[in-house]
Coordinates of N, CA, C and O in Angstrom, one line a residue:
M1 N 86.0 127.7 20.7 CA 85.5 126.9 19.7 C 84.1 127.5 19.2 O 82.8 128.7 19.8
Q2 N 84.2 127.6 17.8 CA 82.8 128.5 17.7 C 81.8 128.1 17.0 O 82.0 126.3 16.5
F3 N 80.7 127.9 17.5 CA 78.9 127.5 17.4 C 78.6 127.1 15.8 O 79.0 128.5 15.7
M4 N 79.3 126.3 15.3 CA 78.3 126.3 14.5 C 76.6 125.5 14.3 O 76.6 124.2 14.8
P5 N 75.5 126.0 13.7 CA 74.4 125.6 13.4 C 74.3 124.1 13.2 O 74.6 123.7 11.7
A6 N 73.9 123.4 13.7 CA 73.6 122.0 12.6 C 72.5 122.4 11.1 O 72.3 121.5 9.6
I7 N 71.6 123.3 11.1 CA 71.6 123.8 9.3 C 71.5 124.9 9.3 O 71.0 126.1 10.3
D8 N 72.0 125.8 8.2 CA 72.0 127.0 7.7 C 70.8 127.7 7.5 O 70.4 127.0 6.6
L9 N 70.8 128.4 8.2 CA 68.6 129.4 7.5 C 69.2 129.0 6.2 O 68.2 129.3 5.4
A10 N 70.1 130.5 5.9 CA 70.3 130.6 4.9 C 70.3 130.2 3.8 O 69.4 130.0 2.4
T11 N 71.3 128.7 3.2 CA 71.0 128.0 2.8 C 69.6 127.1 2.7 O 69.7 126.7 1.2
L12 N 68.9 126.4 3.7 CA 67.8 126.9 3.8 C 66.8 126.9 3.1 O 66.2 127.2 2.3
L13 N 67.1 129.0 2.9 CA 66.1 130.0 2.6 C 66.3 129.7 0.3 O 65.6 129.6 0.2
H14 N 67.8 129.4 0.6 CA 67.7 129.7 -0.9 C 67.0 128.2 -1.5 O 66.8 128.6 -2.8
F15 N 67.3 127.3 -1.4 CA 67.1 126.5 -1.1 C 65.6 126.5 -1.9 O 64.9 126.1 -2.7
S16 N 64.8 127.1 -0.6 CA 63.8 126.6 -0.7 C 62.7 127.7 -1.9 O 61.9 127.8 -3.1
H17 N 64.4 128.7 -2.1 CA 63.7 129.5 -2.9 C 63.9 129.2 -4.9 O 63.5 129.9 -5.4
Q18 N 64.9 128.6 -5.6 CA 65.1 128.2 -6.3 C 64.5 126.7 -6.4 O 64.4 125.9 -7.7
N19 N 63.8 126.1 -5.6 CA 63.3 125.1 -5.8 C 61.4 124.8 -5.5 O 61.3 124.3 -5.5
C20 N 61.3 126.7 -5.7 CA 60.6 126.6 -5.3 C 58.6 126.2 -6.2 O 57.9 125.0 -5.5
I21 N 59.0 125.6 -7.6 CA 58.0 124.6 -7.9 C 58.0 123.1 -7.9 O 56.7 123.0 -7.3
A22 N 59.1 122.9 -7.9 CA 59.2 121.5 -7.4 C 58.5 121.5 -5.9 O 57.3 120.2 -5.7
I23 N 58.8 122.3 -4.8 CA 58.3 122.1 -3.8 C 56.9 121.8 -4.0 O 56.4 121.5 -2.9
C24 N 56.8 123.6 -4.1 CA 55.0 123.7 -4.4 C 54.1 122.7 -5.2 O 53.4 121.6 -5.0
A25 N 55.0 122.1 -5.9 CA 53.9 120.3 -6.7 C 53.6 119.6 -6.4 O 53.2 118.6 -6.8
F26 N 55.1 118.9 -5.3 CA 54.7 118.2 -4.2 C 53.5 118.1 -2.9 O 52.9 117.3 -2.4
L27 N 53.8 119.2 -2.8 CA 53.4 120.0 -1.2 C 52.3 120.1 -1.2 O 51.1 119.6 -0.2
V28 N 51.3 120.7 -2.5 CA 50.0 121.5 -2.4 C 49.8 120.3 -2.3 O 48.3 119.5 -2.0
P29 N 49.9 119.0 -3.6 CA 48.5 117.9 -3.8 C 49.1 116.7 -2.4 O 47.9 116.3 -2.4
A30 N 49.9 116.3 -1.8 CA 50.0 116.0 -0.6 C 49.8 116.3 0.4 O 48.8 115.3 1.1
T31 N 49.5 117.9 0.6 CA 48.6 118.8 1.5 C 47.3 117.7 1.6 O 46.0 117.8 2.2
F32 N 46.8 118.3 0.2 CA 45.3 118.0 -0.1 C 44.4 116.6 -0.1 O 44.0 116.4 0.7
F33 N 45.2 115.4 -0.1 CA 44.9 114.3 -0.6 C 45.6 113.4 1.0 O 44.5 112.9 0.9
T34 N 46.0 114.4 0.9 CA 45.9 113.9 2.6 C 45.9 114.0 3.8 O 44.4 113.0 4.3
T35 N 45.0 115.5 3.7 CA 43.6 115.7 4.3 C 42.5 115.1 3.5 O 41.4 114.8 4.8
G36 N 42.3 114.8 2.4 CA 40.8 113.9 2.4 C 41.0 113.2 2.8 O 39.9 112.8 2.6
H37 N 41.9 111.9 2.8 CA 42.5 110.5 3.8 C 41.1 110.8 4.6 O 40.3 109.6 5.6
T38 N 42.0 112.2 5.1 CA 41.6 112.0 7.4 C 40.0 112.3 7.0 O 39.6 111.3 7.8
A39 N 40.2 113.1 6.1 CA 38.4 113.5 6.5 C 37.2 111.6 6.0 O 36.4 111.7 6.9
W40 N 37.9 110.4 4.7 CA 37.2 110.4 4.8 C 37.6 108.6 6.3 O 36.6 108.3 6.0
A41 N 38.5 109.0 6.4 CA 38.8 108.0 7.4 C 37.8 108.7 8.9 O 37.0 107.2 9.9
F42 N 37.8 109.7 9.1 CA 37.0 109.9 10.2 C 35.2 109.8 9.2 O 34.8 109.6 10.2
L43 N 34.7 109.7 8.3 CA 33.6 109.9 8.4 C 33.2 108.6 8.1 O 32.2 107.8 7.8
F44 N 34.1 107.7 7.4 CA 34.1 106.5 6.5 C 34.7 105.1 7.0 O 34.0 104.3 7.2
D45 N 36.0 105.7 7.9 CA 36.2 104.4 8.4 C 36.3 104.0 10.1 O 35.8 103.5 10.8
G46 N 36.2 105.5 10.5 CA 36.3 105.3 12.1 C 36.7 105.0 13.2 O 37.4 105.0 14.3
S47 N 38.3 104.1 12.2 CA 39.5 103.9 12.4 C 40.3 104.7 14.2 O 41.0 105.5 13.3
L48 N 40.6 105.2 14.8 CA 40.9 105.6 15.4 C 42.5 106.4 15.6 O 42.6 106.9 14.3
Y49 N 43.2 104.3 14.9 CA 44.3 104.6 14.7 C 44.9 105.1 13.2 O 45.3 106.1 13.0
R50 N 43.6 104.5 12.4 CA 44.2 105.4 11.2 C 43.5 107.2 10.4 O 44.3 107.4 9.9
I51 N 42.8 107.2 11.5 CA 42.0 109.4 11.9 C 43.8 109.8 12.0 O 44.3 111.1 11.4
R52 N 44.2 109.0 12.9 CA 45.5 110.3 13.9 C 46.3 110.3 12.7 O 47.4 110.3 12.8
L53 N 47.0 108.5 12.3 CA 48.5 108.5 11.5 C 48.2 109.2 10.0 O 49.0 110.1 10.2
S54 N 46.6 109.4 9.6 CA 46.1 110.9 8.6 C 46.4 111.7 8.7 O 46.9 112.2 8.0
A55 N 45.8 112.5 9.5 CA 46.3 113.4 10.4 C 47.9 113.8 10.5 O 47.8 115.3 10.1
A56 N 48.6 112.7 11.2 CA 49.3 113.8 11.5 C 50.6 113.0 10.4 O 51.0 114.2 10.0
C57 N 50.6 112.8 9.4 CA 51.1 113.1 7.8 C 50.4 114.1 7.0 O 51.3 114.8 7.0
A58 N 49.4 114.7 7.1 CA 48.5 115.8 6.3 C 48.8 116.7 7.4 O 50.0 117.9 6.6
S59 N 49.3 116.5 8.9 CA 49.8 117.8 9.8 C 51.0 118.4 9.0 O 51.6 119.3 9.2
V60 N 51.9 117.9 8.9 CA 53.6 117.8 8.6 C 53.5 118.1 7.2 O 54.1 119.2 7.5
F61 N 52.5 117.5 6.6 CA 52.4 118.6 4.5 C 52.8 119.6 4.8 O 52.7 121.1 4.5
A62 N 51.2 120.2 6.2 CA 50.3 121.3 5.5 C 51.2 121.8 6.4 O 51.7 123.7 5.6
L63 N 52.2 121.6 7.1 CA 53.1 122.3 8.6 C 54.5 123.5 7.3 O 55.0 124.0 7.3
L64 N 54.9 121.3 6.2 CA 56.4 122.1 5.0 C 55.6 123.5 3.9 O 56.3 123.8 4.5
L65 N 55.1 123.6 3.9 CA 53.0 124.6 2.8 C 54.5 124.8 3.7 O 54.2 126.7 3.3
F66 N 53.5 125.6 4.7 CA 53.7 127.0 5.7 C 54.8 127.1 6.0 O 55.0 128.6 5.4
L67 N 56.0 127.1 6.3 CA 56.8 127.0 5.9 C 57.9 127.8 4.9 O 58.3 128.8 4.6
H68 N 57.6 126.6 4.0 CA 58.1 127.4 3.1 C 57.7 128.1 2.2 O 58.3 129.4 1.9
V69 N 56.0 128.7 2.1 CA 55.7 129.8 1.9 C 55.8 131.0 2.9 O 56.6 132.3 2.4
S70 N 55.8 130.8 3.9 CA 56.5 131.5 5.0 C 57.6 132.2 4.4 O 58.0 133.0 5.6
S71 N 59.1 131.4 4.2 CA 60.3 131.6 3.6 C 59.9 132.9 2.2 O 61.2 133.9 2.4
W72 N 59.0 132.9 1.5 CA 59.0 134.0 0.9 C 58.4 135.5 1.7 O 58.3 136.0 1.3
F73 N 57.4 135.3 2.3 CA 57.2 136.3 3.2 C 58.2 136.9 4.2 O 58.2 138.0 3.8
V74 N 59.5 136.1 4.7 CA 60.9 136.8 5.0 C 61.3 137.3 4.2 O 61.8 139.0 4.5
I75 N 61.4 137.1 3.1 CA 62.1 138.2 1.8 C 60.9 139.1 1.1 O 61.7 139.9 0.7
G76 N 59.9 139.3 1.3 CA 59.1 140.8 1.0 C 58.1 140.1 -0.2 O 57.4 140.8 -0.4
V77 N 58.3 138.8 -0.5 CA 57.4 138.4 -1.7 C 55.8 138.1 -1.6 O 55.3 137.6 -0.4
V78 N 54.7 140.0 -1.4 CA 53.2 138.7 -0.7 C 52.8 139.2 -2.2 O 52.6 139.9 -3.2
T79 N 52.3 138.1 -2.3 CA 51.9 137.9 -3.9 C 50.2 137.1 -3.1 O 50.4 136.8 -2.5
P80 N 49.2 137.0 -4.7 CA 47.8 136.6 -4.5 C 48.4 134.9 -4.0 O 48.1 134.5 -2.8
V81 N 50.1 134.4 -4.4 CA 49.8 133.3 -4.6 C 49.8 132.5 -3.0 O 49.9 131.8 -2.7
T82 N 50.9 133.7 -2.7 CA 51.4 133.6 -1.1 C 50.3 132.7 -0.7 O 50.1 132.5 0.1
F83 N 49.5 134.2 -0.4 CA 48.3 134.1 0.7 C 46.9 133.4 0.4 O 46.9 132.4 1.3
I84 N 47.4 132.9 -0.9 CA 47.0 130.7 -1.5 C 47.2 130.2 -0.9 O 46.3 128.9 0.6
L85 N 48.3 130.2 -1.5 CA 48.3 128.5 0.3 C 48.6 128.5 1.3 O 49.0 127.7 1.6
S86 N 49.0 129.7 1.5 CA 49.6 129.8 3.2 C 47.6 129.8 4.3 O 48.2 128.7 4.8
G87 N 46.4 130.0 3.3 CA 45.3 129.4 3.6 C 45.0 128.0 2.9 O 43.9 127.1 4.4
L88 N 45.4 127.8 2.1 CA 45.6 125.7 2.2 C 46.4 124.9 3.4 O 45.6 124.3 4.4
G89 N 46.8 126.1 3.3 CA 48.1 125.0 5.4 C 47.3 125.6 6.0 O 47.4 124.4 6.6
G90 N 46.3 126.4 6.7 CA 46.2 126.4 7.8 C 44.8 126.3 7.5 O 44.5 125.5 8.6
T91 N 44.1 125.7 6.8 CA 42.8 125.4 5.6 C 42.8 123.7 6.5 O 42.4 123.4 7.6
C92 N 44.3 123.2 6.3 CA 44.1 121.9 5.9 C 44.1 121.1 7.6 O 44.3 120.8 7.9
L93 N 45.5 122.6 8.1 CA 45.8 122.0 9.8 C 44.2 122.3 10.4 O 44.1 121.5 11.6
F94 N 44.0 122.6 10.7 CA 42.3 122.9 11.1 C 41.3 122.0 10.4 O 41.2 121.4 11.5
V95 N 41.7 120.9 9.4 CA 40.4 120.0 9.3 C 41.3 118.5 10.6 O 40.4 118.0 11.0
N96 N 42.6 118.7 9.9 CA 43.1 118.0 10.5 C 43.3 118.2 11.6 O 42.7 116.4 12.7
A97 N 43.2 118.9 13.2 CA 42.9 119.0 13.9 C 41.6 118.3 14.1 O 41.3 118.0 15.6
L98 N 40.6 119.5 14.1 CA 39.4 119.0 14.0 C 38.7 117.5 14.6 O 37.9 117.1 15.0
A99 N 38.9 116.8 13.2 CA 39.4 115.7 13.1 C 39.5 114.5 14.1 O 39.1 113.4 14.9
V100 N 40.7 115.1 14.5 CA 41.3 114.5 15.4 C 40.5 114.4 17.3 O 40.6 114.1 18.2
A101 N 40.0 115.8 17.1 CA 39.4 117.0 18.2 C 38.1 115.7 18.7 O 38.5 115.9 19.9
M102 N 37.6 115.3 17.3 CA 36.8 114.5 17.4 C 36.0 112.6 17.6 O 35.3 112.4 17.8
T103 N 37.9 112.8 17.0 CA 37.3 111.7 17.4 C 36.8 110.7 18.4 O 36.3 109.8 18.3
P104 N 37.5 111.7 20.1 CA 36.8 111.2 20.7 C 34.6 110.4 21.0 O 34.4 109.5 21.5
D105 N 34.5 111.3 20.0 CA 33.3 111.3 19.7 C 32.5 110.6 18.2 O 32.1 110.9 17.1
L106 N 33.4 108.9 19.1 CA 33.4 108.0 17.8 C 31.3 107.7 17.2 O 31.4 107.6 16.3
E107 N 30.7 108.3 17.6 CA 29.7 107.4 17.5 C 28.4 108.7 17.2 O 27.5 107.8 16.6
L108 N 29.3 109.2 16.8 CA 28.7 110.4 15.7 C 28.6 109.6 14.2 O 28.1 109.8 13.6
V109 N 30.0 109.4 14.6 CA 30.4 109.0 12.6 C 29.5 107.7 12.9 O 28.9 107.5 11.5
P110 N 28.7 106.1 12.6 CA 27.8 105.6 12.3 C 26.7 106.1 12.3 O 25.5 105.7 11.0
R111 N 26.7 107.2 13.2 CA 25.3 108.0 12.8 C 25.1 108.6 10.8 O 24.3 108.2 9.9
L112 N 27.0 109.7 10.8 CA 27.2 109.9 9.5 C 26.6 108.7 8.3 O 26.5 108.9 7.5
K113 N 27.3 107.4 8.7 CA 27.4 106.8 7.8 C 25.9 106.5 7.3 O 25.5 105.6 6.4
T114 N 25.4 106.4 8.2 CA 24.0 105.5 8.2 C 23.0 106.6 7.4 O 22.1 105.9 5.2
Q115 N 23.1 107.4 8.0 CA 22.2 108.8 6.6 C 23.1 108.8 5.4 O 22.4 109.1 4.7
F116 N 24.3 108.7 5.4 CA 24.9 108.9 3.5 C 24.7 107.3 3.1 O 24.6 108.2 2.3
L117 N 24.8 106.6 3.3 CA 24.1 105.2 2.8 C 22.8 104.8 2.5 O 22.2 104.8 2.3
A118 N 22.3 106.1 3.2 CA 20.7 105.9 3.3 C 20.3 107.3 1.9 O 19.4 106.4 0.5
K119 N 20.9 107.1 1.8 CA 20.8 108.8 1.3 C 21.0 108.5 -0.8 O 20.1 108.3 -1.8
T120 N 22.4 107.1 -1.6 CA 21.9 106.2 -1.9 C 21.7 105.9 -3.0 O 20.9 105.1 -1.9

C-alpha cells in the first residue's frame, strides 16, 4: 500500500506561483491592517482578549505571506520584491509577538493613553 500525503506540495507551490498577484493582493493589506489593529488595540483598547485575537489573526496572515514568498525562494526567484515582502511578514510577526508579550504589563497602556490624549 502506497502512502499518499494529504497535501501535494508540488500542487500547492504551483497554485502559489500561478496566483501570485491575487495572493499578494489579499495577504499584504490583510497583514498590514490586522497588525495595525493589534497595535491600536494594544495602545488604546487594552482588552487582553482583543489584543490576542487580533495578534493571532495577523500572525496567520503574516505566516501565510512568509510561506508564499518562501515558495519563490525555493525555485530561485530572488528579487527586491521577495525581500520586501518577507521583511513585511517578519516585521508584522515581530510587532504581534511584542504586543502579546507586553500585554501583562497593561499598567503601561493607561499612561500612554493619558499622554496621547493630553497632547491632542
